[in-house]
Amino acid sequence: VREALNRAVNRDELGKAFAPRRDPLYVSHFNEQRPAWDPTWQSRFNDMYGYNPEKAKQLLAEAGYNASNPLEIDMYSGQLTYIASGPDILDSMAGYFKAVGVKTNMLQNDPGTQQTQERAYKFKNLMRLQSIGSNLLDGLLIWNTRGNGGAAAGYYTPDLWAMRDELNKVMDPDKQVPHLKKIGEWGFTNYWDIPLWYVP
């Protein structure tokens, strides 16, 4: 399903409208300015993440979703002031998802209400735009693992949590890099987000 959502988004079209400088695509908070960057992610990106709505429909069908049983996701667009054109980008993405048969619910909650509902586990499939300038460790905790409680984003998987536990045992930044690369590769091949572009 995560691959299908990635395949549904026309990043070239979206980028021409909202990133006219053609800022480079990024892989979560991993990017080429970070020590754990793997340059093969960029060369493999189109094969794995490239726009292909027919492939997206096929993947959703294989996961059991169809016209009579559509995938349903909530998309939070409330107060996206920290991302330039955030509401318009999210609205465009909802259009891409609808085109492959996904049912989207646009949420306009205020941040306090939204956070309360998230902490109460109200949402089964929630999507929001995120932007972060943190180091890789903080970014991983905040955006890519759901196991720490609170209002963390991302999703919880035992594999990812185990890799994070191993990373946490290493204090030397240079020795952390192989662990971060392993985590980054896991995230890339498991479609842990829907990458757009990186703006320094």
CSV table of C-alpha atoms in Angstrom, one decimal:
chain,number,residue,atom,x,y,z
A,1,VAL,CA,0.0,0.0,0.0
A,2,ARG,CA,2.8,2.4,0.8
A,3,GLU,CA,4.4,1.7,-2.6
A,4,ALA,CA,1.1,2.3,-4.3
A,5,LEU,CA,0.7,5.7,-2.7
A,6,ASN,CA,4.2,6.6,-3.8
A,7,ARG,CA,3.4,5.4,-7.3
A,8,ALA,CA,0.3,7.5,-7.4
A,9,VAL,CA,2.1,10.9,-7.0
A,10,ASN,CA,3.3,12.7,-10.1
A,11,ARG,CA,6.4,14.4,-8.5
A,12,ASP,CA,7.5,16.1,-11.8
A,13,GLU,CA,4.1,17.8,-12.1
A,14,LEU,CA,3.9,18.6,-8.4
A,15,GLY,CA,7.5,19.9,-8.4
A,16,LYS,CA,6.9,22.2,-11.4
A,17,ALA,CA,4.0,23.8,-9.6
A,18,PHE,CA,5.4,24.0,-6.1
A,19,ALA,CA,9.2,23.6,-6.3
A,20,PRO,CA,10.2,25.7,-9.3
A,21,ARG,CA,13.9,25.6,-8.5
A,22,ARG,CA,13.6,21.8,-8.9
A,23,ASP,CA,15.1,21.2,-5.5
A,24,PRO,CA,16.3,17.5,-5.3
A,25,LEU,CA,14.0,14.8,-4.2
A,26,TYR,CA,14.9,13.4,-0.8
A,27,VAL,CA,14.6,10.2,1.1
A,28,SER,CA,12.9,11.2,4.4
A,29,HIS,CA,15.3,13.3,6.5
A,30,PHE,CA,18.2,11.4,4.9
A,31,ASN,CA,19.8,13.4,2.1
A,32,GLU,CA,23.1,13.8,0.4
A,33,GLN,CA,24.3,16.4,2.9
A,34,ARG,CA,24.0,13.8,5.7
A,35,PRO,CA,26.7,11.3,6.7
A,36,ALA,CA,24.5,8.2,6.2
A,37,TRP,CA,23.4,9.1,2.6
A,38,ASP,CA,23.5,6.3,0.1
A,39,PRO,CA,23.8,7.6,-3.4
A,40,THR,CA,22.2,4.5,-4.9
A,41,TRP,CA,18.9,5.7,-3.4
A,42,GLN,CA,18.8,8.5,-6.0
A,43,SER,CA,19.6,6.1,-8.9
A,44,ARG,CA,17.1,3.6,-7.7
A,45,PHE,CA,14.4,6.1,-7.0
A,46,ASN,CA,12.6,6.2,-10.3
A,47,ASP,CA,12.4,2.4,-10.6
A,48,MET,CA,10.9,2.1,-7.1
A,49,TYR,CA,9.0,5.3,-6.5
A,50,GLY,CA,8.4,6.6,-10.0
A,51,TYR,CA,4.9,7.8,-11.1
A,52,ASN,CA,2.9,4.9,-12.4
A,53,PRO,CA,-0.9,5.1,-11.6
A,54,GLU,CA,-1.6,1.7,-13.2
A,55,LYS,CA,1.0,0.1,-11.0
A,56,ALA,CA,-0.5,1.9,-8.0
A,57,LYS,CA,-4.0,0.5,-8.9
A,58,GLN,CA,-2.5,-3.0,-9.3
A,59,LEU,CA,-0.7,-2.8,-5.9
A,60,LEU,CA,-3.9,-1.7,-4.2
A,61,ALA,CA,-5.9,-4.5,-5.8
A,62,GLU,CA,-3.3,-7.0,-4.6
A,63,ALA,CA,-3.7,-5.6,-1.1
A,64,GLY,CA,-7.5,-6.2,-1.3
A,65,TYR,CA,-8.6,-2.7,-2.2
A,66,ASN,CA,-11.0,-2.0,-5.0
A,67,ALA,CA,-14.0,0.2,-5.9
A,68,SER,CA,-16.3,-1.6,-3.5
A,69,ASN,CA,-13.6,-1.7,-0.7
A,70,PRO,CA,-11.4,1.4,-1.2
A,71,LEU,CA,-8.4,2.3,0.8
A,72,GLU,CA,-9.5,5.2,3.1
A,73,ILE,CA,-7.0,7.7,4.5
A,74,ASP,CA,-7.3,10.8,6.5
A,75,MET,CA,-5.2,13.8,5.3
A,76,TYR,CA,-4.5,16.5,7.8
A,77,SER,CA,-4.2,19.9,6.2
A,78,GLY,CA,-4.9,22.1,9.2
A,79,GLN,CA,-2.5,25.1,9.6
A,80,LEU,CA,0.2,23.9,7.3
A,81,THR,CA,1.9,27.3,7.6
A,82,TYR,CA,5.4,25.8,8.1
A,83,ILE,CA,5.5,24.4,4.6
A,84,ALA,CA,5.2,26.8,1.6
A,85,SER,CA,2.0,26.0,-0.3
A,86,GLY,CA,1.4,23.1,2.1
A,87,PRO,CA,-2.4,23.0,1.9
A,88,ASP,CA,-2.2,23.2,-2.0
A,89,ILE,CA,0.4,20.4,-2.1
A,90,LEU,CA,-1.7,18.2,0.1
A,91,ASP,CA,-4.8,18.9,-1.9
A,92,SER,CA,-2.9,18.0,-5.1
A,93,MET,CA,-1.7,14.7,-3.5
A,94,ALA,CA,-5.3,13.9,-2.5
A,95,GLY,CA,-6.2,14.3,-6.2
A,96,TYR,CA,-3.5,11.8,-7.2
A,97,PHE,CA,-4.7,9.3,-4.6
A,98,LYS,CA,-8.4,9.7,-5.7
A,99,ALA,CA,-7.3,9.0,-9.3
A,100,VAL,CA,-6.1,5.5,-8.3
A,101,GLY,CA,-9.2,4.7,-6.2
A,102,VAL,CA,-8.2,5.9,-2.7
A,103,LYS,CA,-10.9,7.5,-0.6
A,104,THR,CA,-9.4,10.6,1.1
A,105,ASN,CA,-10.9,12.6,4.0
A,106,MET,CA,-9.5,16.1,4.3
A,107,LEU,CA,-9.2,17.2,8.0
A,108,GLN,CA,-9.2,20.8,9.0
A,109,ASN,CA,-8.7,20.3,12.8
A,110,ASP,CA,-6.9,22.9,14.9
A,111,PRO,CA,-3.5,21.5,16.1
A,112,GLY,CA,-4.7,21.0,19.7
A,113,THR,CA,-7.7,18.9,18.6
A,114,GLN,CA,-5.6,17.0,16.1
A,115,GLN,CA,-2.9,16.1,18.6
A,116,THR,CA,-5.5,15.0,21.2
A,117,GLN,CA,-7.2,12.7,18.6
A,118,GLU,CA,-3.8,11.3,17.5
A,119,ARG,CA,-2.8,10.5,21.1
A,120,ALA,CA,-6.2,8.7,21.5
A,121,TYR,CA,-5.4,6.6,18.4
A,122,LYS,CA,-8.4,7.9,16.6
A,123,PHE,CA,-6.8,7.4,13.2
A,124,LYS,CA,-6.1,4.2,11.4
A,125,ASN,CA,-4.5,5.7,8.3
A,126,LEU,CA,-3.4,9.3,8.8
A,127,MET,CA,-1.3,11.3,6.4
A,128,ARG,CA,0.3,14.8,6.8
A,129,LEU,CA,3.0,16.8,5.2
A,130,GLN,CA,6.1,17.0,7.4
A,131,SER,CA,9.3,19.1,7.3
A,132,ILE,CA,12.3,18.8,9.5
A,133,GLY,CA,15.7,20.2,9.9
A,134,SER,CA,16.9,18.0,12.7
A,135,ASN,CA,19.8,15.6,12.9
A,136,LEU,CA,19.2,12.1,11.7
A,137,LEU,CA,18.7,10.7,15.2
A,138,ASP,CA,16.0,13.2,16.2
A,139,GLY,CA,14.4,12.9,12.8
A,140,LEU,CA,14.2,9.1,13.1
A,141,LEU,CA,12.6,9.4,16.5
A,142,ILE,CA,10.1,12.1,15.6
A,143,TRP,CA,9.1,11.1,12.1
A,144,ASN,CA,9.8,7.5,11.5
A,145,THR,CA,9.1,5.4,14.6
A,146,ARG,CA,5.8,5.3,16.4
A,147,GLY,CA,7.0,3.3,19.4
A,148,ASN,CA,7.9,6.2,21.7
A,149,GLY,CA,4.4,7.2,22.6
A,150,GLY,CA,3.1,10.7,22.5
A,151,ALA,CA,2.4,12.3,19.2
A,152,ALA,CA,5.3,10.8,17.2
A,153,ALA,CA,4.6,10.2,13.5
A,154,GLY,CA,5.5,7.3,11.3
A,155,TYR,CA,4.6,3.8,12.2
A,156,TYR,CA,5.8,1.1,14.6
A,157,THR,CA,7.5,-2.0,13.4
A,158,PRO,CA,9.5,-4.4,15.5
A,159,ASP,CA,12.3,-4.5,12.9
A,160,LEU,CA,12.7,-0.8,12.8
A,161,TRP,CA,12.5,-0.5,16.6
A,162,ALA,CA,15.2,-3.2,17.0
A,163,MET,CA,17.5,-1.3,14.7
A,164,ARG,CA,16.9,1.9,16.6
A,165,ASP,CA,17.8,0.1,19.9
A,166,GLU,CA,21.1,-1.0,18.3
A,167,LEU,CA,21.8,2.5,17.2
A,168,ASN,CA,21.1,3.9,20.6
A,169,LYS,CA,23.9,1.8,22.1
A,170,VAL,CA,26.5,3.5,19.9
A,171,MET,CA,27.8,6.9,21.1
A,172,ASP,CA,30.6,7.5,18.6
A,173,PRO,CA,29.0,9.5,15.7
A,174,ASP,CA,31.3,7.8,13.1
A,175,LYS,CA,30.3,4.4,14.4
A,176,GLN,CA,26.7,5.3,14.2
A,177,VAL,CA,26.8,5.8,10.4
A,178,PRO,CA,26.6,2.1,9.4
A,179,HIS,CA,23.6,1.7,11.7
A,180,LEU,CA,22.0,4.8,10.2
A,181,LYS,CA,22.7,3.5,6.7
A,182,LYS,CA,21.0,0.2,7.5
A,183,ILE,CA,18.0,2.0,8.9
A,184,GLY,CA,17.9,4.3,5.9
A,185,GLU,CA,18.0,1.3,3.5
A,186,TRP,CA,15.2,-0.3,5.4
A,187,GLY,CA,13.1,2.8,5.2
A,188,PHE,CA,13.8,3.3,1.5
A,189,THR,CA,12.9,-0.3,0.6
A,190,ASN,CA,9.8,-0.3,2.9
A,191,TYR,CA,8.4,3.0,1.6
A,192,TRP,CA,8.4,4.6,5.1
A,193,ASP,CA,7.2,7.9,3.6
A,194,ILE,CA,6.3,9.7,0.4
A,195,PRO,CA,9.4,11.8,-0.5
A,196,LEU,CA,9.0,15.1,-2.2
A,197,TRP,CA,11.9,17.6,-2.2
A,198,TYR,CA,14.5,18.9,0.1
A,199,VAL,CA,14.9,22.6,0.6
A,200,PRO,CA,18.1,23.5,2.6
